[in-house]
CSV table of C-alpha atoms and ligand atoms in Angstrom, one decimal:
chain,number,residue,atom,x,y,z
A,207,MET,CA,5.3,-13.4,-20.2
A,208,LYS,CA,8.5,-11.3,-19.9
A,209,GLY,CA,7.3,-10.2,-16.5
A,210,SER,CA,6.7,-13.7,-15.2
A,211,ILE,CA,10.0,-15.0,-16.5
A,212,PHE,CA,11.6,-12.0,-14.8
A,213,SER,CA,9.9,-12.6,-11.5
A,214,LEU,CA,10.7,-16.3,-11.7
A,215,LEU,CA,14.4,-15.3,-12.1
A,216,THR,CA,14.1,-12.9,-9.3
A,217,SER,CA,12.6,-15.5,-7.0
A,218,LEU,CA,15.2,-18.0,-8.0
A,219,PHE,CA,18.0,-15.4,-7.4
A,220,LEU,CA,16.6,-14.4,-4.0
A,221,PHE,CA,15.9,-17.9,-3.0
A,222,LEU,CA,19.5,-19.0,-3.9
A,223,SER,CA,21.0,-16.0,-2.2
A,224,LEU,CA,18.9,-16.7,0.9
A,225,SER,CA,19.6,-20.4,1.0
A,226,THR,CA,23.3,-20.0,0.6
A,227,ALA,CA,23.3,-17.6,3.6
A,228,SER,CA,22.4,-20.5,5.9
A,229,PRO,CA,21.1,-24.0,5.6
A,230,VAL,CA,17.4,-24.6,4.8
A,231,GLY,CA,15.2,-26.3,7.4
A,232,GLN,CA,15.8,-24.2,10.4
A,233,ASP,CA,13.0,-23.4,12.7
A,234,ALA,CA,11.0,-20.2,12.5
A,235,GLY,CA,12.9,-18.7,15.3
A,236,ASN,CA,16.0,-18.6,13.2
A,237,LEU,CA,14.4,-17.4,10.0
A,238,ALA,CA,14.6,-13.8,11.0
A,239,LYS,CA,18.3,-14.0,11.3
A,240,ARG,CA,18.5,-15.3,7.7
A,241,VAL,CA,16.8,-12.1,6.4
A,242,SER,CA,19.7,-9.8,5.8
A,243,ALA,CA,19.0,-6.1,6.3
A,244,GLY,CA,19.1,-3.5,3.6
A,245,SER,CA,17.9,-5.6,0.6
A,246,LEU,CA,14.7,-7.2,-0.6
A,247,GLN,CA,14.5,-10.8,0.5
A,248,GLN,CA,12.0,-13.5,-0.2
A,249,VAL,CA,10.6,-15.4,2.8
A,250,THR,CA,9.5,-18.8,1.5
A,251,ASN,CA,8.0,-20.3,4.7
A,252,TYR,CA,6.0,-17.7,6.6
A,253,GLY,CA,3.3,-20.1,7.7
A,254,SER,CA,0.0,-21.1,6.2
A,255,ASN,CA,-0.2,-19.8,2.6
A,256,PRO,CA,-3.6,-21.0,1.2
A,257,SER,CA,-3.4,-18.9,-2.0
A,258,GLY,CA,0.3,-19.3,-2.9
A,259,THR,CA,1.0,-15.6,-2.4
A,260,LYS,CA,4.7,-14.9,-2.3
A,261,MET,CA,6.2,-12.9,0.6
A,262,TYR,CA,9.1,-10.5,0.3
A,263,ILE,CA,10.5,-8.4,3.1
A,264,TYR,CA,12.7,-5.4,3.5
A,265,VAL,CA,14.3,-5.1,6.9
A,266,PRO,CA,16.1,-1.7,7.1
A,267,ARG,CA,19.7,-1.5,8.1
A,268,LYS,CA,18.6,0.9,10.8
A,269,LEU,CA,15.8,-1.2,12.3
A,270,ALA,CA,13.9,0.4,15.2
A,271,SER,CA,14.2,-1.4,18.5
A,272,SER,CA,10.4,-2.0,18.4
A,273,PRO,CA,9.7,-1.6,14.7
A,274,GLY,CA,6.5,-0.9,12.9
A,275,VAL,CA,5.5,-2.7,9.8
A,276,VAL,CA,4.1,-1.4,6.5
A,277,VAL,CA,2.5,-3.9,4.1
A,278,ALA,CA,3.0,-2.4,0.6
A,279,ILE,CA,0.8,-4.0,-2.1
A,280,HIS,CA,1.6,-3.8,-5.8
A,281,TYR,CA,-0.7,-3.1,-8.8
A,282,CYS,CA,-1.7,-5.4,-11.6
A,283,THR,CA,1.3,-6.5,-13.7
A,284,GLY,CA,3.4,-5.4,-10.7
A,285,THR,CA,5.7,-7.5,-8.6
A,286,ALA,CA,7.1,-7.3,-5.1
A,287,GLN,CA,10.4,-6.2,-6.8
A,288,ALA,CA,8.7,-3.6,-8.9
A,289,TYR,CA,6.9,-2.1,-6.0
A,290,TYR,CA,10.1,-2.2,-3.9
A,291,THR,CA,12.0,-0.2,-6.5
A,292,GLY,CA,9.1,1.9,-7.6
A,293,SER,CA,7.7,3.1,-4.3
A,294,PRO,CA,9.4,5.1,-1.5
A,295,TYR,CA,8.7,2.7,1.4
A,296,ALA,CA,12.1,1.0,1.6
A,297,GLN,CA,13.8,4.3,1.7
A,298,LEU,CA,11.3,5.6,4.3
A,299,ALA,CA,11.9,2.3,6.3
A,300,GLU,CA,15.6,3.4,6.6
A,301,GLN,CA,14.4,6.8,7.8
A,302,TYR,CA,11.9,5.5,10.4
A,303,GLY,CA,13.1,2.0,11.1
A,304,PHE,CA,10.1,0.1,10.1
A,305,ILE,CA,9.9,-3.2,8.2
A,306,VAL,CA,8.2,-3.4,4.8
A,307,ILE,CA,6.4,-6.5,3.6
A,308,TYR,CA,5.9,-6.7,-0.2
A,309,PRO,CA,3.4,-9.5,-1.0
A,310,GLU,CA,3.3,-10.8,-4.5
A,311,SER,CA,0.2,-12.0,-6.3
A,312,PRO,CA,0.2,-15.7,-7.3
A,313,TYR,CA,-2.0,-15.0,-10.4
A,314,SER,CA,-0.9,-14.5,-14.0
A,315,GLY,CA,-1.3,-10.7,-14.6
A,316,THR,CA,-0.5,-10.3,-10.9
A,317,CYS,CA,-3.8,-8.7,-10.0
A,318,TRP,CA,-5.0,-9.5,-6.5
A,319,ASP,CA,-7.9,-11.8,-5.7
A,320,VAL,CA,-10.5,-9.3,-4.3
A,321,SER,CA,-13.5,-11.1,-5.8
A,322,SER,CA,-13.8,-14.6,-4.2
A,323,LYS,CA,-15.6,-15.4,-1.0
A,324,ALA,CA,-12.3,-16.8,0.3
A,325,ALA,CA,-10.5,-13.5,-0.2
A,326,LEU,CA,-13.4,-11.5,1.2
A,327,THR,CA,-13.6,-13.4,4.4
A,328,HIS,CA,-11.5,-13.2,7.6
A,329,ASN,CA,-9.4,-16.4,7.6
A,330,GLY,CA,-11.2,-17.4,4.4
A,331,GLY,CA,-8.2,-18.9,2.7
A,332,GLY,CA,-7.6,-16.3,0.0
A,333,ASP,CA,-4.8,-13.9,-0.7
A,334,SER,CA,-5.9,-11.7,2.2
A,335,ASN,CA,-5.4,-14.6,4.5
A,336,SER,CA,-1.9,-15.2,3.2
A,337,ILE,CA,-1.0,-11.5,3.6
A,338,ALA,CA,-2.4,-11.5,7.2
A,339,ASN,CA,-0.1,-14.5,7.9
A,340,MET,CA,2.9,-12.6,6.6
A,341,VAL,CA,2.1,-9.9,9.1
A,342,THR,CA,1.8,-12.5,11.9
A,343,TRP,CA,5.1,-14.1,10.9
A,344,THR,CA,6.9,-10.8,10.9
A,345,THR,CA,5.3,-9.9,14.3
A,346,GLN,CA,6.7,-13.1,15.7
A,347,GLN,CA,10.2,-12.8,14.2
A,348,TYR,CA,10.8,-9.2,15.3
A,349,LYS,CA,9.9,-7.2,18.3
A,350,VAL,CA,7.2,-5.5,16.3
A,351,ASP,CA,5.1,-2.7,17.9
A,352,THR,CA,1.7,-4.1,17.0
A,353,SER,CA,0.2,-0.6,17.3
A,354,LYS,CA,2.3,0.4,14.3
A,355,ILE,CA,1.2,-2.0,11.6
A,356,PHE,CA,-0.1,-0.4,8.4
A,357,VAL,CA,-1.2,-1.3,4.9
A,358,THR,CA,-1.0,0.6,1.6
A,359,GLY,CA,-1.3,-0.1,-2.1
A,360,SER,CA,-1.9,1.2,-5.5
A,361,SER,CA,-4.7,0.2,-7.9
A,362,SER,CA,-5.3,-3.6,-7.4
A,363,GLY,CA,-3.1,-3.2,-4.3
A,364,ALA,CA,-5.4,-0.4,-3.2
A,365,MET,CA,-8.4,-2.7,-3.6
A,366,MET,CA,-6.5,-5.3,-1.6
A,367,THR,CA,-5.8,-2.6,1.1
A,368,ASN,CA,-9.5,-2.0,1.5
A,369,VAL,CA,-10.0,-5.8,1.7
A,370,MET,CA,-7.3,-6.2,4.3
A,371,ALA,CA,-8.9,-3.4,6.3
A,372,ALA,CA,-12.2,-5.1,6.2
A,373,THR,CA,-11.1,-8.7,6.7
A,374,TYR,CA,-8.3,-8.1,9.2
A,375,PRO,CA,-9.2,-4.9,11.0
A,376,GLU,CA,-7.5,-6.1,14.2
A,377,LEU,CA,-4.1,-6.2,12.5
A,378,PHE,CA,-3.9,-2.7,11.1
A,379,LYS,CA,-3.8,0.7,12.8
A,380,ALA,CA,-4.1,2.7,9.6
A,381,ALA,CA,-4.3,2.3,5.8
A,382,SER,CA,-3.6,4.5,2.8
A,383,LEU,CA,-4.7,3.6,-0.7
A,384,TYR,CA,-4.2,5.0,-4.2
A,385,ASN,CA,-7.0,4.5,-6.8
A,386,GLY,CA,-8.8,1.4,-5.5
A,387,VAL,CA,-12.4,0.3,-5.1
A,388,PRO,CA,-14.5,-0.3,-2.0
A,389,ALA,CA,-14.0,-3.7,-0.2
A,390,GLY,CA,-16.4,-6.1,-1.9
A,391,CYS,CA,-17.0,-4.0,-5.0
A,392,PHE,CA,-15.1,-6.5,-7.2
A,393,TYR,CA,-17.2,-9.3,-5.7
A,394,SER,CA,-17.7,-12.2,-8.1
A,395,ALA,CA,-21.2,-13.6,-8.2
A,396,ALA,CA,-19.7,-16.8,-9.6
A,397,ASN,CA,-17.2,-16.9,-6.7
A,398,GLN,CA,-14.3,-16.7,-9.1
A,399,ALA,CA,-10.9,-15.8,-7.7
A,400,ASP,CA,-8.9,-13.0,-9.3
A,401,ALA,CA,-11.9,-11.9,-11.4
A,402,TRP,CA,-12.3,-8.5,-13.0
A,403,ASN,CA,-15.5,-6.8,-12.3
A,404,SER,CA,-16.3,-4.2,-14.9
A,405,THR,CA,-19.5,-3.0,-13.3
A,406,CYS,CA,-17.4,-1.8,-10.3
A,407,ALA,CA,-14.4,-0.7,-12.3
A,408,GLN,CA,-16.6,1.5,-14.5
A,409,GLY,CA,-18.0,3.2,-11.4
A,410,LYS,CA,-21.5,1.6,-11.7
A,411,SER,CA,-21.6,-0.1,-8.3
A,412,ILE,CA,-23.3,2.7,-6.5
A,413,THR,CA,-25.0,2.1,-3.2
A,414,THR,CA,-25.6,3.7,0.3
A,415,PRO,CA,-23.0,4.2,3.0
A,416,GLN,CA,-25.0,1.7,5.1
A,417,HIS,CA,-24.8,-1.0,2.5
A,418,TRP,CA,-21.1,-0.5,1.8
A,419,GLY,CA,-20.5,-0.6,5.6
A,420,ASP,CA,-22.6,-3.8,5.9
A,421,ILE,CA,-20.5,-5.4,3.1
A,422,ALA,CA,-17.3,-4.6,4.9
A,423,ARG,CA,-18.6,-5.7,8.3
A,424,ALA,CA,-19.8,-9.0,6.8
A,425,MET,CA,-16.2,-9.9,5.9
A,426,TYR,CA,-15.5,-10.4,9.6
A,427,PRO,CA,-18.8,-11.2,11.2
A,428,GLY,CA,-19.1,-10.4,14.9
A,429,TYR,CA,-16.0,-8.3,15.1
A,430,THR,CA,-16.3,-5.4,17.4
A,431,GLY,CA,-12.7,-4.3,18.0
A,432,SER,CA,-10.8,-1.3,16.6
A,433,ARG,CA,-10.4,-0.7,12.9
A,434,PRO,CA,-7.7,1.0,10.8
A,435,ARG,CA,-7.9,4.7,10.0
A,436,MET,CA,-8.4,5.1,6.3
A,437,GLN,CA,-6.9,7.6,3.9
A,438,ILE,CA,-8.3,7.3,0.4
A,439,TYR,CA,-6.6,8.8,-2.6
A,440,HIS,CA,-8.1,8.8,-6.1
A,441,GLY,CA,-7.6,10.6,-9.4
A,442,SER,CA,-10.6,12.5,-10.8
A,443,VAL,CA,-10.1,11.3,-14.4
A,444,ASP,CA,-9.2,7.7,-13.7
A,445,THR,CA,-10.6,5.6,-16.6
A,446,THR,CA,-9.3,2.3,-15.2
A,447,LEU,CA,-11.2,2.4,-11.9
A,448,TYR,CA,-13.6,5.2,-12.4
A,449,PRO,CA,-13.6,8.1,-9.8
A,450,GLU,CA,-17.1,7.0,-8.5
A,451,ASN,CA,-15.1,4.4,-6.7
A,452,TYR,CA,-13.6,7.3,-4.6
A,453,GLN,CA,-17.0,8.4,-3.3
A,454,GLU,CA,-18.1,4.8,-2.8
A,455,THR,CA,-15.0,3.9,-0.8
A,456,CYS,CA,-15.4,7.0,1.3
A,457,LYS,CA,-19.0,6.1,2.0
A,458,GLN,CA,-17.9,2.7,3.1
A,459,TRP,CA,-15.4,3.8,5.7
A,460,ALA,CA,-17.5,6.8,6.8
A,461,ASN,CA,-20.2,4.4,7.7
A,462,ILE,CA,-17.9,1.9,9.4
A,463,PHE,CA,-16.8,4.7,11.7
A,464,GLY,CA,-20.3,6.1,12.2
A,465,TYR,CA,-19.6,9.4,10.4
A,466,ASN,CA,-22.3,11.0,8.3
A,467,TYR,CA,-21.0,10.7,4.7
A,468,ASN,CA,-23.2,13.6,3.6
A,469,ALA,CA,-21.8,15.9,6.3
A,470,PRO,CA,-18.0,15.8,6.2
A,471,GLN,CA,-16.1,17.6,9.0
A,472,SER,CA,-14.0,19.7,6.6
A,473,THR,CA,-13.1,20.1,2.9
A,474,LYS,CA,-9.9,21.7,2.0
A,475,ASN,CA,-9.0,22.8,-1.5
A,476,ASN,CA,-5.5,22.7,-2.8
A,477,SER,CA,-4.5,20.3,0.0
A,478,PRO,CA,-2.0,18.6,0.4
A,479,GLN,CA,-1.0,20.2,-2.9
A,480,SER,CA,-2.5,22.3,-5.7
A,481,GLY,CA,-5.4,20.6,-7.4
A,482,TYR,CA,-6.0,18.1,-4.6
A,483,THR,CA,-9.0,18.3,-2.4
A,484,THR,CA,-8.9,16.8,1.1
A,485,THR,CA,-12.2,15.8,2.7
A,486,THR,CA,-12.2,14.7,6.3
A,487,TRP,CA,-15.2,12.9,7.7
A,488,GLY,CA,-13.7,12.4,11.1
A,489,PRO,CA,-10.3,11.5,12.7
A,490,ASN,CA,-10.4,8.0,11.0
A,491,VAL,CA,-11.5,8.7,7.4
A,492,GLN,CA,-9.9,11.1,5.0
A,493,GLY,CA,-10.4,11.2,1.2
A,494,ILE,CA,-8.0,13.0,-1.2
A,495,LEU,CA,-9.3,13.6,-4.7
A,496,ALA,CA,-6.6,14.6,-7.2
A,497,SER,CA,-8.1,16.8,-9.9
A,498,GLY,CA,-7.0,15.9,-13.4
A,499,VAL,CA,-5.0,12.9,-12.3
A,500,GLY,CA,-5.7,9.5,-13.9
A,501,HIS,CA,-4.7,6.0,-12.9
A,502,THR,CA,-3.0,6.3,-10.5
A,503,VAL,CA,-2.3,9.1,-8.0
A,504,PRO,CA,1.4,9.0,-7.3
A,505,ILE,CA,2.4,7.6,-3.9
A,506,HIS,CA,2.6,10.4,-1.3
A,507,GLY,CA,5.3,8.9,0.9
A,508,SER,CA,5.5,11.7,3.4
A,509,GLY,CA,1.8,12.0,3.6
A,510,ASP,CA,1.6,8.3,4.3
A,511,MET,CA,4.2,8.7,7.1
A,512,ASP,CA,2.1,11.5,8.6
A,513,TRP,CA,-1.1,9.4,8.4
A,514,PHE,CA,0.6,6.4,9.9
A,515,GLY,CA,2.1,8.6,12.6
A,516,PHE,CA,5.8,7.9,11.9
A,517,SER,CA,6.6,11.5,11.2
A,518,GLY,CA,5.0,12.8,14.3
A,519,SER,CA,2.5,15.2,13.0
A,520,GLY,CA,-0.3,12.6,12.9
A,521,SER,CA,-2.8,14.5,10.9
A,522,SER,CA,-5.6,12.7,12.6
A,523,ASN,CA,-7.4,16.0,13.0
A,524,GLY,CA,-7.8,16.4,9.3
A,525,GLY,CA,-4.8,18.7,8.9
A,526,SER,CA,-3.3,18.5,5.5
A,527,PRO,CA,-0.7,15.7,5.4
A,528,GLY,CA,2.5,16.8,3.9
A,529,SER,CA,1.9,20.4,4.7
A,530,GLY,CA,4.5,22.4,6.4
A,531,SER,CA,8.2,22.4,5.7
A,532,SER,CA,8.9,18.7,5.3
A,533,PRO,CA,9.4,17.8,1.6
A,534,SER,CA,6.9,15.3,0.5
A,535,THR,CA,8.2,12.1,-1.0
A,536,THR,CA,6.3,11.1,-4.0
A,537,THR,CA,6.8,8.6,-6.7
A,538,SER,CA,4.8,7.4,-9.7
A,539,THR,CA,3.6,3.8,-9.9
A,540,ASN,CA,1.6,4.5,-12.9
A,541,GLY,CA,-0.2,1.6,-14.5
A,542,GLY,CA,1.5,-1.3,-16.1
A,543,SER,CA,4.0,0.8,-17.8
A,544,GLN,CA,6.5,0.2,-15.1
A,545,THR,CA,9.1,-2.4,-15.9
A,546,THR,CA,12.1,-3.5,-14.0
A,547,THR,CA,15.0,-4.6,-16.0
A,548,SER,CA,17.6,-5.7,-13.5
A,549,VAL,CA,17.6,-7.9,-10.5
A,550,SER,CA,18.5,-5.2,-8.0
A,551,THR,CA,18.7,-5.7,-4.3
A,552,GLN,CA,19.7,-2.1,-3.6
A,553,PRO,CA,16.9,-0.2,-2.0
A,554,THR,CA,17.5,3.2,-3.5
A,555,GLY,CA,20.4,5.2,-4.7
A,556,GLY,CA,20.8,7.9,-2.3
A,557,SER,CA,21.5,7.1,1.3
A,558,PRO,CA,18.5,8.3,3.2
A,559,GLY,CA,19.0,11.2,5.5
A,560,SER,CA,22.4,12.0,4.1
A,561,GLY,CA,22.5,15.7,4.5
A,562,GLY,CA,24.5,18.2,2.4
A,563,GLY,CA,21.3,19.6,0.8
A,564,THR,CA,21.0,16.8,-1.7
A,565,VAL,CA,17.7,15.1,-2.3
A,566,PRO,CA,17.6,11.2,-2.4
A,567,GLN,CA,15.8,9.2,-5.1
A,568,TRP,CA,12.1,9.9,-5.1
A,569,GLY,CA,12.4,13.1,-3.1
A,570,GLN,CA,11.0,16.4,-4.1
A,571,CYS,CA,13.5,18.7,-5.7
A,572,GLY,CA,11.4,21.5,-7.3
A,573,GLY,CA,8.0,22.9,-8.2
A,574,ASN,CA,6.1,26.1,-7.6
A,575,GLY,CA,6.6,27.2,-4.1
A,576,TRP,CA,9.4,24.7,-3.4
A,577,THR,CA,12.0,26.1,-1.1
A,578,GLY,CA,13.9,22.9,-0.3
A,579,PRO,CA,17.0,21.5,-1.8
A,580,THR,CA,17.1,21.1,-5.6
A,581,GLN,CA,20.3,19.0,-6.0
A,582,CYS,CA,19.7,15.3,-6.5
A,583,ALA,CA,21.9,12.6,-5.0
A,584,ALA,CA,24.5,11.3,-7.4
A,585,GLY,CA,23.0,9.2,-10.2
A,586,PHE,CA,19.5,10.9,-10.1
A,587,THR,CA,18.1,13.7,-12.1
A,588,CYS,CA,15.5,16.3,-11.0
A,589,THR,CA,12.6,15.5,-13.2
A,590,VAL,CA,9.5,17.7,-13.7
A,591,SER,CA,6.3,15.8,-12.9
A,592,ASN,CA,4.0,18.8,-13.0
A,593,PRO,CA,4.3,22.5,-12.4
A,594,TRP,CA,4.1,21.9,-8.6
A,595,TYR,CA,6.3,18.9,-8.3
A,596,SER,CA,9.7,17.7,-9.5
A,597,GLN,CA,11.4,14.7,-8.1
A,598,CYS,CA,14.7,12.9,-8.2
A,599,LEU,CA,14.5,10.0,-10.6
B,97,NAG,C1,-19.6,-7.1,-9.7
B,97,NAG,O1,-19.7,-6.5,-8.4
B,97,NAG,C2,-21.0,-6.1,-8.1
B,97,NAG,C3,-20.8,-5.4,-6.7
B,97,NAG,O2,-20.0,-4.3,-6.9
B,97,NAG,C4,-21.9,-7.3,-8.0
B,97,NAG,O3,-23.2,-6.9,-7.7
B,97,NAG,C5,-21.9,-8.0,-9.3
B,97,NAG,O4,-22.7,-9.2,-9.2
B,97,NAG,C6,-20.5,-8.3,-9.7
B,97,NAG,N1,-20.5,-8.9,-11.1
B,97,NAG,C7,-20.2,-10.1,-11.4
B,97,NAG,C8,-20.1,-10.5,-12.8
B,97,NAG,O5,-20.0,-11.0,-10.6
């Protein structure tokens, strides 16, 4: 309840601040100009919105001339605001010049509809349809490089990431997801929207790669174009969405790309960090299982940037994302414990890229083997996450 009152206030606040900026009722061509850079803004009229999903956007102050787009999808109980403040994408947007879209679930409890036929069908009229329309709107408003559109999410947002990849493969170049389930695993036999599927959640929806692939392909029948490269993170001791969902998700995308699930190309222990195992089935499917990690694996911002190709190293060859000298940006979006207490339109504390050897919010500042800077930007404290990882919070 507190959350919904809060998000109501947030919407109201953002709506008011947006509508005072310029009169309502302008045509779509002028909408982009109303979205001020460097803060989270709600877009209330992004086109057809069959499920009532809210759209928020972060346009960086340093927008690239032909920007990419990252759709960042929150977890259950989360909001656009919470994912904006609790994930590194807005800060990374300033670094790489891309736009971030933060959709917000229309359902109480704010899980995503990944269960109804509408949601699991291309242009089916569910949340996935609304999110796709947000991408189209953004593409039309900005000179977006359509080869740089990506989707990511945690938990329910990770489920939705798989669903977006299956229902709108033509929109996305790559996806990364943290502790989700395969596309279609939360299917509701009663065709209920926003249903919880405990069979799937408990890791009991086990089938063949072929069957999982068929389920995903059926979400956009007849589609033969390109599909997003998939990077799948999961924690090995997840008791919300059991780790069987990791294997099942990897089966699904391995099959989609024609890789033999039983014969991965490579398996690397302690990659991209100690306790994580990276399995690569081919250039388009990589799984990362985090040993001893529950729900959810923290967002690996710099790994995502590698996977999406923003940071140059690509890692399409199964190289370990986040390896090398660049500090990985990681943040926790753990479960429902995250609450936001103030209406903040500031992206992050530290100004990204500001040198001087200080680490911005969310950046790595310590851990075994860490040789980078250890001093956090003003207002942030270097906090131990585990023996290998400390970050500025
Ligand atoms: C839960 O999902 C599975 C597929 O993962 C499906 O077979 C089953 O019917 C679903 N359960 C309900 C109650 O709809």
